[in-house]
């Protein structure tokens, strides 16, 4: 079975540039999560969607970050403009509403120089 | 505030020995707990979960124990293998929504 699919796996970009990270959740899952992982802060929940609707975006650091889920099989996390402190691994994850187990993708490794 | 945390940041274990990874939680409303394994360069991988109406659950070479009295969770790995080297996270869910709160992680290193 295909797991959560993320792209790109690695991205290096210059400060000020726009970054778009993409995610395809596991088919049939109706909750989707974006996490950020850094050495200093560990795993942080940025936003989560249920049935394509953003439920909680309290973890989004600032207005430079935005996330969309136009349909059940696709989501994006956008950073504009990017800054060096945004360098981190960004994970997308999905779950069945009643299962609660969250399955993670392999992550998008972002470096902003 | 409520938090999930790990007792020890690192654990070194001899290959073939059993490993025990501990986790403390403070949210008494938590009713679902998960252990994840994260290998270098990969995403967290589900290992095993347990609900608050249980105190023990076994999987393949892994056992999770839950002590609700002292709000303590542990992961036991039997006959630890080199492939078990990774960072292990405990996570908890209070049941009110779908969010998980993660601990800081314990790095397990298996010595040959």
GROMACS .gro file of N, CA, C and O in nm, chain A residues 1-112:
model
  448
    1UNK      N    1   0.085  -0.120   0.000
    1UNK     CA    2   0.000   0.000   0.000
    1UNK      C    3   0.088   0.124   0.000
    1UNK      O    4   0.189   0.129   0.069
    2UNK      N    5   0.045   0.226  -0.077
    2UNK     CA    6   0.121   0.349  -0.079
    2UNK      C    7   0.098   0.423   0.050
    2UNK      O    8  -0.013   0.431   0.101
    3UNK      N    9   0.205   0.477   0.104
    3UNK     CA   10   0.194   0.558   0.224
    3UNK      C   11   0.170   0.702   0.188
    3UNK      O   12   0.129   0.735   0.076
    4UNK      N   13   0.198   0.790   0.281
    4UNK     CA   14   0.188   0.933   0.256
    4UNK      C   15   0.305   0.973   0.165
    4UNK      O   16   0.420   0.937   0.193
    5UNK      N   17   0.274   1.042   0.060
    5UNK     CA   18   0.377   1.079  -0.038
    5UNK      C   19   0.401   1.229  -0.035
    5UNK      O   20   0.307   1.308  -0.048
    6UNK      N   21   0.528   1.265  -0.018
    6UNK     CA   22   0.563   1.406  -0.012
    6UNK      C   23   0.663   1.441  -0.122
    6UNK      O   24   0.745   1.359  -0.161
    7UNK      N   25   0.653   1.565  -0.166
    7UNK     CA   26   0.753   1.616  -0.261
    7UNK      C   27   0.770   1.766  -0.239
    7UNK      O   28   0.676   1.833  -0.194
    8UNK      N   29   0.887   1.820  -0.267
    8UNK     CA   30   1.010   1.746  -0.297
    8UNK      C   31   1.069   1.681  -0.173
    8UNK      O   32   1.031   1.717  -0.062
    9UNK      N   33   1.156   1.587  -0.188
    9UNK     CA   34   1.223   1.527  -0.071
    9UNK      C   35   1.328   1.621  -0.014
    9UNK      O   36   1.350   1.626   0.106
   10UNK      N   37   1.393   1.691  -0.101
   10UNK     CA   38   1.496   1.786  -0.058
   10UNK      C   39   1.482   1.914  -0.140
   10UNK      O   40   1.458   1.908  -0.261
   11UNK      N   41   1.497   2.028  -0.073
   11UNK     CA   42   1.496   2.155  -0.144
   11UNK      C   43   1.590   2.253  -0.076
   11UNK      O   44   1.586   2.269   0.046
   12UNK      N   45   1.671   2.315  -0.158
   12UNK     CA   46   1.757   2.424  -0.112
   12UNK      C   47   1.715   2.548  -0.188
   12UNK      O   48   1.709   2.547  -0.311
   13UNK      N   49   1.687   2.653  -0.116
   13UNK     CA   50   1.638   2.774  -0.179
   13UNK      C   51   1.701   2.896  -0.113
   13UNK      O   52   1.752   2.888  -0.001
   14UNK      N   53   1.695   3.005  -0.183
   14UNK     CA   54   1.751   3.129  -0.129
   14UNK      C   55   1.646   3.204  -0.048
   14UNK      O   56   1.526   3.201  -0.079
   15UNK      N   57   1.694   3.272   0.052
   15UNK     CA   58   1.606   3.354   0.135
   15UNK      C   59   1.523   3.447   0.047
   15UNK      O   60   1.573   3.506  -0.048
   16UNK      N   61   1.396   3.456   0.079
   16UNK     CA   62   1.306   3.542   0.003
   16UNK      C   63   1.227   3.470  -0.104
   16UNK      O   64   1.126   3.524  -0.153
   17UNK      N   65   1.272   3.351  -0.139
   17UNK     CA   66   1.202   3.276  -0.241
   17UNK      C   67   1.078   3.206  -0.183
   17UNK      O   68   1.068   3.178  -0.063
   18UNK      N   69   0.986   3.175  -0.271
   18UNK     CA   70   0.867   3.100  -0.232
   18UNK      C   71   0.896   2.951  -0.234
   18UNK      O   72   0.963   2.902  -0.326
   19UNK      N   73   0.848   2.881  -0.133
   19UNK     CA   74   0.864   2.736  -0.125
   19UNK      C   75   0.726   2.672  -0.119
   19UNK      O   76   0.640   2.717  -0.041
   20UNK      N   77   0.705   2.571  -0.198
   20UNK     CA   78   0.579   2.496  -0.194
   20UNK      C   79   0.609   2.349  -0.172
   20UNK      O   80   0.680   2.287  -0.252
   21UNK      N   81   0.556   2.295  -0.065
   21UNK     CA   82   0.571   2.154  -0.033
   21UNK      C   83   0.438   2.085  -0.061
   21UNK      O   84   0.332   2.141  -0.033
   22UNK      N   85   0.446   1.962  -0.111
   22UNK     CA   86   0.326   1.893  -0.155
   22UNK      C   87   0.309   1.761  -0.082
   22UNK      O   88   0.406   1.698  -0.041
   23UNK      N   89   0.184   1.721  -0.071
   23UNK     CA   90   0.153   1.599   0.004
   23UNK      C   91   0.033   1.528  -0.055
   23UNK      O   92  -0.070   1.591  -0.087
   24UNK      N   93   0.046   1.395  -0.066
   24UNK     CA   94  -0.067   1.311  -0.102
   24UNK      C   95  -0.091   1.217   0.014
   24UNK      O   96  -0.006   1.133   0.045
   25UNK      N   97  -0.203   1.230   0.084
   25UNK     CA   98  -0.228   1.144   0.200
   25UNK      C   99  -0.262   1.001   0.157
   25UNK      O  100  -0.283   0.974   0.038
   26UNK      N  101  -0.268   0.913   0.253
   26UNK     CA  102  -0.310   0.775   0.226
   26UNK      C  103  -0.455   0.777   0.182
   26UNK      O  104  -0.539   0.844   0.243
   27UNK      N  105  -0.483   0.702   0.077
   27UNK     CA  106  -0.618   0.698   0.022
   27UNK      C  107  -0.718   0.653   0.129
   27UNK      O  108  -0.697   0.554   0.198
   28UNK      N  109  -0.826   0.730   0.142
   28UNK     CA  110  -0.929   0.695   0.239
   28UNK      C  111  -0.916   0.766   0.372
   28UNK      O  112  -1.010   0.769   0.452
   29UNK      N  113  -0.798   0.821   0.397
   29UNK     CA  114  -0.779   0.897   0.520
   29UNK      C  115  -0.843   1.034   0.506
   29UNK      O  116  -0.832   1.098   0.401
   30UNK      N  117  -0.908   1.080   0.612
   30UNK     CA  118  -0.975   1.208   0.600
   30UNK      C  119  -0.918   1.316   0.693
   30UNK      O  120  -0.973   1.425   0.703
   31UNK      N  121  -0.810   1.283   0.764
   31UNK     CA  122  -0.741   1.386   0.842
   31UNK      C  123  -0.598   1.398   0.788
   31UNK      O  124  -0.532   1.297   0.764
   32UNK      N  125  -0.553   1.521   0.773
   32UNK     CA  126  -0.418   1.546   0.722
   32UNK      C  127  -0.348   1.647   0.811
   32UNK      O  128  -0.410   1.745   0.856
   33UNK      N  129  -0.222   1.622   0.834
   33UNK     CA  130  -0.144   1.704   0.927
   33UNK      C  131  -0.014   1.749   0.860
   33UNK      O  132   0.046   1.674   0.783
   34UNK      N  133   0.027   1.869   0.893
   34UNK     CA  134   0.161   1.917   0.858
   34UNK      C  135   0.238   1.939   0.988
   34UNK      O  136   0.192   2.012   1.077
   35UNK      N  137   0.355   1.875   0.997
   35UNK     CA  138   0.443   1.889   1.111
   35UNK      C  139   0.576   1.948   1.063
   35UNK      O  140   0.618   1.929   0.950
   36UNK      N  141   0.644   2.014   1.155
   36UNK     CA  142   0.780   2.060   1.130
   36UNK      C  143   0.870   2.000   1.238
   36UNK      O  144   0.833   1.998   1.356
   37UNK      N  145   0.987   1.955   1.197
   37UNK     CA  146   1.082   1.896   1.292
   37UNK      C  147   1.214   1.969   1.286
   37UNK      O  148   1.276   1.981   1.180
   38UNK      N  149   1.261   2.015   1.400
   38UNK     CA  150   1.393   2.075   1.413
   38UNK      C  151   1.460   2.017   1.537
   38UNK      O  152   1.393   1.959   1.623
   39UNK      N  153   1.591   2.032   1.544
   39UNK     CA  154   1.663   1.982   1.660
   39UNK      C  155   1.620   2.055   1.786
   39UNK      O  156   1.611   1.996   1.894
   40UNK      N  157   1.594   2.183   1.773
   40UNK     CA  158   1.563   2.264   1.890
   40UNK      C  159   1.421   2.240   1.942
   40UNK      O  160   1.399   2.236   2.063
   41UNK      N  161   1.327   2.224   1.851
   41UNK     CA  162   1.187   2.219   1.892
   41UNK      C  163   1.122   2.082   1.878
   41UNK      O  164   1.008   2.063   1.922
   42UNK      N  165   1.192   1.988   1.817
   42UNK     CA  166   1.132   1.858   1.796
   42UNK      C  167   1.022   1.864   1.693
   42UNK      O  168   1.026   1.944   1.600
   43UNK      N  169   0.921   1.778   1.710
   43UNK     CA  170   0.808   1.773   1.618
   43UNK      C  171   0.700   1.870   1.661
   43UNK      O  172   0.646   1.861   1.771
   44UNK      N  173   0.668   1.963   1.573
   44UNK     CA  174   0.565   2.062   1.602
   44UNK      C  175   0.451   2.049   1.501
   44UNK      O  176   0.476   2.045   1.380
   45UNK      N  177   0.330   2.047   1.550
   45UNK     CA  178   0.214   2.046   1.461
   45UNK      C  179   0.191   2.187   1.409
   45UNK      O  180   0.176   2.281   1.487
   46UNK      N  181   0.186   2.201   1.278
   46UNK     CA  182   0.161   2.331   1.217
   46UNK      C  183   0.013   2.352   1.192
   46UNK      O  184  -0.045   2.455   1.228
   47UNK      N  185  -0.049   2.253   1.128
   47UNK     CA  186  -0.190   2.266   1.092
   47UNK      C  187  -0.247   2.129   1.068
   47UNK      O  188  -0.173   2.037   1.031
   48UNK      N  189  -0.377   2.114   1.093
   48UNK     CA  190  -0.438   1.991   1.050
   48UNK      C  191  -0.575   2.014   0.989
   48UNK      O  192  -0.646   2.109   1.024
   49UNK      N  193  -0.607   1.930   0.894
   49UNK     CA  194  -0.731   1.935   0.818
   49UNK      C  195  -0.814   1.811   0.849
   49UNK      O  196  -0.761   1.702   0.866
   50UNK      N  197  -0.944   1.830   0.852
   50UNK     CA  198  -1.035   1.717   0.859
   50UNK      C  199  -1.137   1.733   0.746
   50UNK      O  200  -1.203   1.838   0.737
   51UNK      N  201  -1.147   1.631   0.664
   51UNK     CA  202  -1.235   1.639   0.548
   51UNK      C  203  -1.209   1.765   0.465
   51UNK      O  204  -1.301   1.838   0.426
   52UNK      N  205  -1.080   1.793   0.443
   52UNK     CA  206  -1.030   1.901   0.360
   52UNK      C  207  -1.048   2.040   0.422
   52UNK      O  208  -1.010   2.140   0.361
   53UNK      N  209  -1.101   2.048   0.541
   53UNK     CA  210  -1.124   2.176   0.606
   53UNK      C  211  -1.019   2.198   0.714
   53UNK      O  212  -0.996   2.109   0.796
   54UNK      N  213  -0.953   2.315   0.715
   54UNK     CA  214  -0.855   2.341   0.822
   54UNK      C  215  -0.926   2.352   0.957
   54UNK      O  216  -1.017   2.433   0.972
   55UNK      N  217  -0.885   2.269   1.051
   55UNK     CA  218  -0.948   2.265   1.183
   55UNK      C  219  -0.870   2.347   1.285
   55UNK      O  220  -0.925   2.416   1.369
   56UNK      N  221  -0.738   2.334   1.277
   56UNK     CA  222  -0.653   2.402   1.374
   56UNK      C  223  -0.524   2.446   1.306
   56UNK      O  224  -0.447   2.360   1.264
   57UNK      N  225  -0.507   2.574   1.293
   57UNK     CA  226  -0.383   2.626   1.233
   57UNK      C  227  -0.303   2.706   1.336
   57UNK      O  228  -0.220   2.790   1.299
   58UNK      N  229  -0.327   2.680   1.462
   58UNK     CA  230  -0.261   2.757   1.567
   58UNK      C  231  -0.110   2.736   1.569
   58UNK      O  232  -0.036   2.817   1.626
   59UNK      N  233  -0.064   2.629   1.508
   59UNK     CA  234   0.079   2.602   1.505
   59UNK      C  235   0.153   2.669   1.390
   59UNK      O  236   0.276   2.665   1.386
   60UNK      N  237   0.082   2.730   1.300
   60UNK     CA  238   0.147   2.798   1.188
   60UNK      C  239   0.224   2.918   1.244
   60UNK      O  240   0.164   3.006   1.307
   61UNK      N  241   0.354   2.924   1.217
   61UNK     CA  242   0.437   3.024   1.286
   61UNK      C  243   0.400   3.168   1.256
   61UNK      O  244   0.402   3.251   1.345
   62UNK      N  245   0.366   3.199   1.136
   62UNK     CA  246   0.335   3.337   1.101
   62UNK      C  247   0.269   3.341   0.965
   62UNK      O  248   0.248   3.238   0.902
   63UNK      N  249   0.236   3.462   0.924
   63UNK     CA  250   0.160   3.477   0.800
   63UNK      C  251   0.236   3.433   0.676
   63UNK      O  252   0.176   3.414   0.570
   64UNK      N  253   0.364   3.415   0.690
   64UNK     CA  254   0.441   3.368   0.573
   64UNK      C  255   0.406   3.224   0.537
   64UNK      O  256   0.434   3.178   0.428
   65UNK      N  257   0.346   3.154   0.632
   65UNK     CA  258   0.309   3.015   0.611
   65UNK      C  259   0.160   3.005   0.577
   65UNK      O  260   0.076   3.068   0.643
   66UNK      N  261   0.131   2.923   0.477
   66UNK     CA  262  -0.009   2.897   0.444
   66UNK      C  263  -0.022   2.753   0.397
   66UNK      O  264   0.072   2.696   0.343
   67UNK      N  265  -0.138   2.694   0.418
   67UNK     CA  266  -0.162   2.556   0.377
   67UNK      C  267  -0.300   2.547   0.315
   67UNK      O  268  -0.393   2.615   0.357
   68UNK      N  269  -0.309   2.459   0.215
   68UNK     CA  270  -0.435   2.437   0.147
   68UNK      C  271  -0.458   2.289   0.128
   68UNK      O  272  -0.364   2.211   0.122
   69UNK      N  273  -0.585   2.254   0.117
   69UNK     CA  274  -0.620   2.115   0.085
   69UNK      C  275  -0.739   2.121  -0.010
   69UNK      O  276  -0.855   2.116   0.035
   70UNK      N  277  -0.713   2.136  -0.138
   70UNK     CA  278  -0.822   2.154  -0.234
   70UNK      C  279  -0.908   2.031  -0.254
   70UNK      O  280  -1.023   2.042  -0.295
   71UNK      N  281  -0.852   1.912  -0.225
   71UNK     CA  282  -0.931   1.789  -0.235
   71UNK      C  283  -0.873   1.686  -0.139
   71UNK      O  284  -0.770   1.709  -0.076
   72UNK      N  285  -0.938   1.572  -0.133
   72UNK     CA  286  -0.901   1.471  -0.034
   72UNK      C  287  -0.767   1.404  -0.060
   72UNK      O  288  -0.716   1.332   0.027
   73UNK      N  289  -0.709   1.426  -0.177
   73UNK     CA  290  -0.586   1.355  -0.210
   73UNK      C  291  -0.467   1.449  -0.230
   73UNK      O  292  -0.363   1.407  -0.280
   74UNK      N  293  -0.480   1.575  -0.190
   74UNK     CA  294  -0.370   1.666  -0.214
   74UNK      C  295  -0.371   1.783  -0.116
   74UNK      O  296  -0.476   1.841  -0.088
   75UNK      N  297  -0.251   1.818  -0.069
   75UNK     CA  298  -0.238   1.934   0.017
   75UNK      C  299  -0.104   2.001  -0.012
   75UNK      O  300  -0.009   1.936  -0.056
   76UNK      N  301  -0.099   2.131   0.011
   76UNK     CA  302   0.025   2.205  -0.004
   76UNK      C  303   0.052   2.289   0.120
   76UNK      O  304  -0.040   2.334   0.189
   77UNK      N  305   0.180   2.306   0.147
   77UNK     CA  306   0.227   2.398   0.250
   77UNK      C  307   0.320   2.496   0.181
   77UNK      O  308   0.417   2.455   0.118
   78UNK      N  309   0.286   2.623   0.192
   78UNK     CA  310   0.363   2.725   0.121
   78UNK      C  311   0.428   2.820   0.220
   78UNK      O  312   0.366   2.859   0.322
   79UNK      N  313   0.551   2.856   0.190
   79UNK     CA  314   0.622   2.955   0.271
   79UNK      C  315   0.665   3.067   0.176
   79UNK      O  316   0.733   3.044   0.077
   80UNK      N  317   0.617   3.188   0.204
   80UNK     CA  318   0.649   3.301   0.119
   80UNK      C  319   0.650   3.431   0.198
   80UNK      O  320   0.544   3.466   0.254
   81UNK      N  321   0.761   3.500   0.204
   81UNK     CA  322   0.893   3.460   0.158
   81UNK      C  323   0.963   3.371   0.259
   81UNK      O  324   0.939   3.381   0.379
   82UNK      N  325   1.050   3.285   0.211
   82UNK     CA  326   1.121   3.195   0.302
   82UNK      C  327   1.237   3.266   0.370
   82UNK      O  328   1.293   3.363   0.317
   83UNK      N  329   1.270   3.218   0.490
   83UNK     CA  330   1.380   3.272   0.568
   83UNK      C  331   1.468   3.157   0.616
   83UNK      O  332   1.420   3.043   0.628
   84UNK      N  333   1.595   3.185   0.646
   84UNK     CA  334   1.685   3.078   0.692
   84UNK      C  335   1.630   3.001   0.813
   84UNK      O  336   1.651   2.880   0.823
   85UNK      N  337   1.558   3.067   0.902
   85UNK     CA  338   1.505   2.997   1.020
   85UNK      C  339   1.392   2.901   0.987
   85UNK      O  340   1.346   2.828   1.076
   86UNK      N  341   1.348   2.901   0.865
   86UNK     CA  342   1.248   2.803   0.821
   86UNK      C  343   1.311   2.669   0.785
   86UNK      O  344   1.239   2.571   0.759
   87UNK      N  345   1.441   2.663   0.783
   87UNK     CA  346   1.511   2.539   0.750
   87UNK      C  347   1.473   2.431   0.851
   87UNK      O  348   1.488   2.450   0.973
   88UNK      N  349   1.421   2.321   0.801
   88UNK     CA  350   1.370   2.214   0.888
   88UNK      C  351   1.326   2.099   0.799
   88UNK      O  352   1.333   2.107   0.676
   89UNK      N  353   1.281   1.994   0.864
   89UNK     CA  354   1.214   1.886   0.791
   89UNK      C  355   1.064   1.903   0.811
   89UNK      O  356   1.017   1.915   0.925
   90UNK      N  357   0.992   1.905   0.702
   90UNK     CA  358   0.847   1.923   0.708
   90UNK      C  359   0.782   1.789   0.674
   90UNK      O  360   0.804   1.731   0.569
   91UNK      N  361   0.701   1.741   0.768
   91UNK     CA  362   0.634   1.613   0.749
   91UNK      C  363   0.485   1.635   0.726
   91UNK      O  364   0.421   1.715   0.795
   92UNK      N  365   0.434   1.559   0.633
   92UNK     CA  366   0.290   1.548   0.616
   92UNK      C  367   0.249   1.413   0.673
   92UNK      O  368   0.324   1.315   0.664
   93UNK      N  369   0.132   1.408   0.732
   93UNK     CA  370   0.082   1.283   0.790
   93UNK      C  371  -0.068   1.277   0.770
   93UNK      O  372  -0.134   1.379   0.751
   94UNK      N  373  -0.121   1.156   0.773
   94UNK     CA  374  -0.266   1.141   0.759
   94UNK      C  375  -0.318   1.032   0.851
   94UNK      O  376  -0.242   0.948   0.898
   95UNK      N  377  -0.448   1.037   0.877
   95UNK     CA  378  -0.510   0.936   0.961
   95UNK      C  379  -0.657   0.921   0.924
   95UNK      O  380  -0.718   1.009   0.865
   96UNK      N  381  -0.710   0.804   0.961
   96UNK     CA  382  -0.854   0.783   0.955
   96UNK      C  383  -0.917   0.856   1.073
   96UNK      O  384  -0.860   0.861   1.180
   97UNK      N  385  -1.031   0.909   1.055
   97UNK     CA  386  -1.094   0.987   1.161
   97UNK      C  387  -1.111   0.905   1.289
   97UNK      O  388  -1.083   0.952   1.398
   98UNK      N  389  -1.153   0.781   1.274
   98UNK     CA  390  -1.182   0.705   1.394
   98UNK      C  391  -1.062   0.626   1.445
   98UNK      O  392  -1.065   0.576   1.554
   99UNK      N  393  -0.954   0.618   1.367
   99UNK     CA  394  -0.840   0.535   1.405
   99UNK      C  395  -0.741   0.604   1.496
   99UNK      O  396  -0.679   0.542   1.579
  100UNK      N  397  -0.724   0.731   1.478
  100UNK     CA  398  -0.630   0.812   1.554
  100UNK      C  399  -0.485   0.786   1.526
  100UNK      O  400  -0.402   0.866   1.560
  101UNK      N  401  -0.448   0.672   1.472
  101UNK     CA  402  -0.308   0.650   1.439
  101UNK      C  403  -0.271   0.739   1.321
  101UNK      O  404  -0.339   0.740   1.219
  102UNK      N  405  -0.165   0.814   1.337
  102UNK     CA  406  -0.120   0.906   1.234
  102UNK      C  407   0.000   0.845   1.163
  102UNK      O  408   0.096   0.802   1.227
  103UNK      N  409  -0.006   0.841   1.031
  103UNK     CA  410   0.100   0.785   0.949
  103UNK      C  411   0.173   0.898   0.878
  103UNK      O  412   0.110   0.982   0.813
  104UNK      N  413   0.305   0.895   0.888
  104UNK     CA  414   0.387   1.004   0.837
  104UNK      C  415   0.446   0.971   0.700
  104UNK      O  416   0.475   0.856   0.668
  105UNK      N  417   0.468   1.077   0.624
  105UNK     CA  418   0.547   1.065   0.502
  105UNK      C  419   0.695   1.068   0.536
  105UNK      O  420   0.733   1.074   0.654
  106UNK      N  421   0.778   1.065   0.433
  106UNK     CA  422   0.922   1.062   0.454
  106UNK      C  423   0.980   1.201   0.475
  106UNK      O  424   1.098   1.214   0.506
  107UNK      N  425   0.901   1.303   0.458
  107UNK     CA  426   0.945   1.438   0.489
  107UNK      C  427   1.003   1.513   0.370
  107UNK      O  428   1.050   1.454   0.273
  108UNK      N  429   0.996   1.644   0.379
  108UNK     CA  430   1.061   1.734   0.284
  108UNK      C  431   1.167   1.811   0.361
  108UNK      O  432   1.136   1.882   0.456
  109UNK      N  433   1.294   1.792   0.318
  109UNK     CA  434   1.406   1.854   0.389
  109UNK      C  435   1.434   1.989   0.324
  109UNK      O  436   1.483   1.996   0.213
  110UNK      N  437   1.403   2.095   0.396
  110UNK     CA  438   1.415   2.230   0.342
  110UNK      C  439   1.534   2.301   0.402
  110UNK      O  440   1.550   2.305   0.524
  111UNK      N  441   1.615   2.358   0.315
  111UNK     CA  442   1.727   2.443   0.357
  111UNK      C  443   1.711   2.577   0.289
  111UNK      O  444   1.705   2.584   0.165
  112UNK      N  445   1.704   2.682   0.368
  112UNK     CA  446   1.694   2.818   0.315
  112UNK      C  447   1.826   2.889   0.345
  112UNK      O  448   1.866   2.901   0.460
   0.00000   0.00000   0.00000
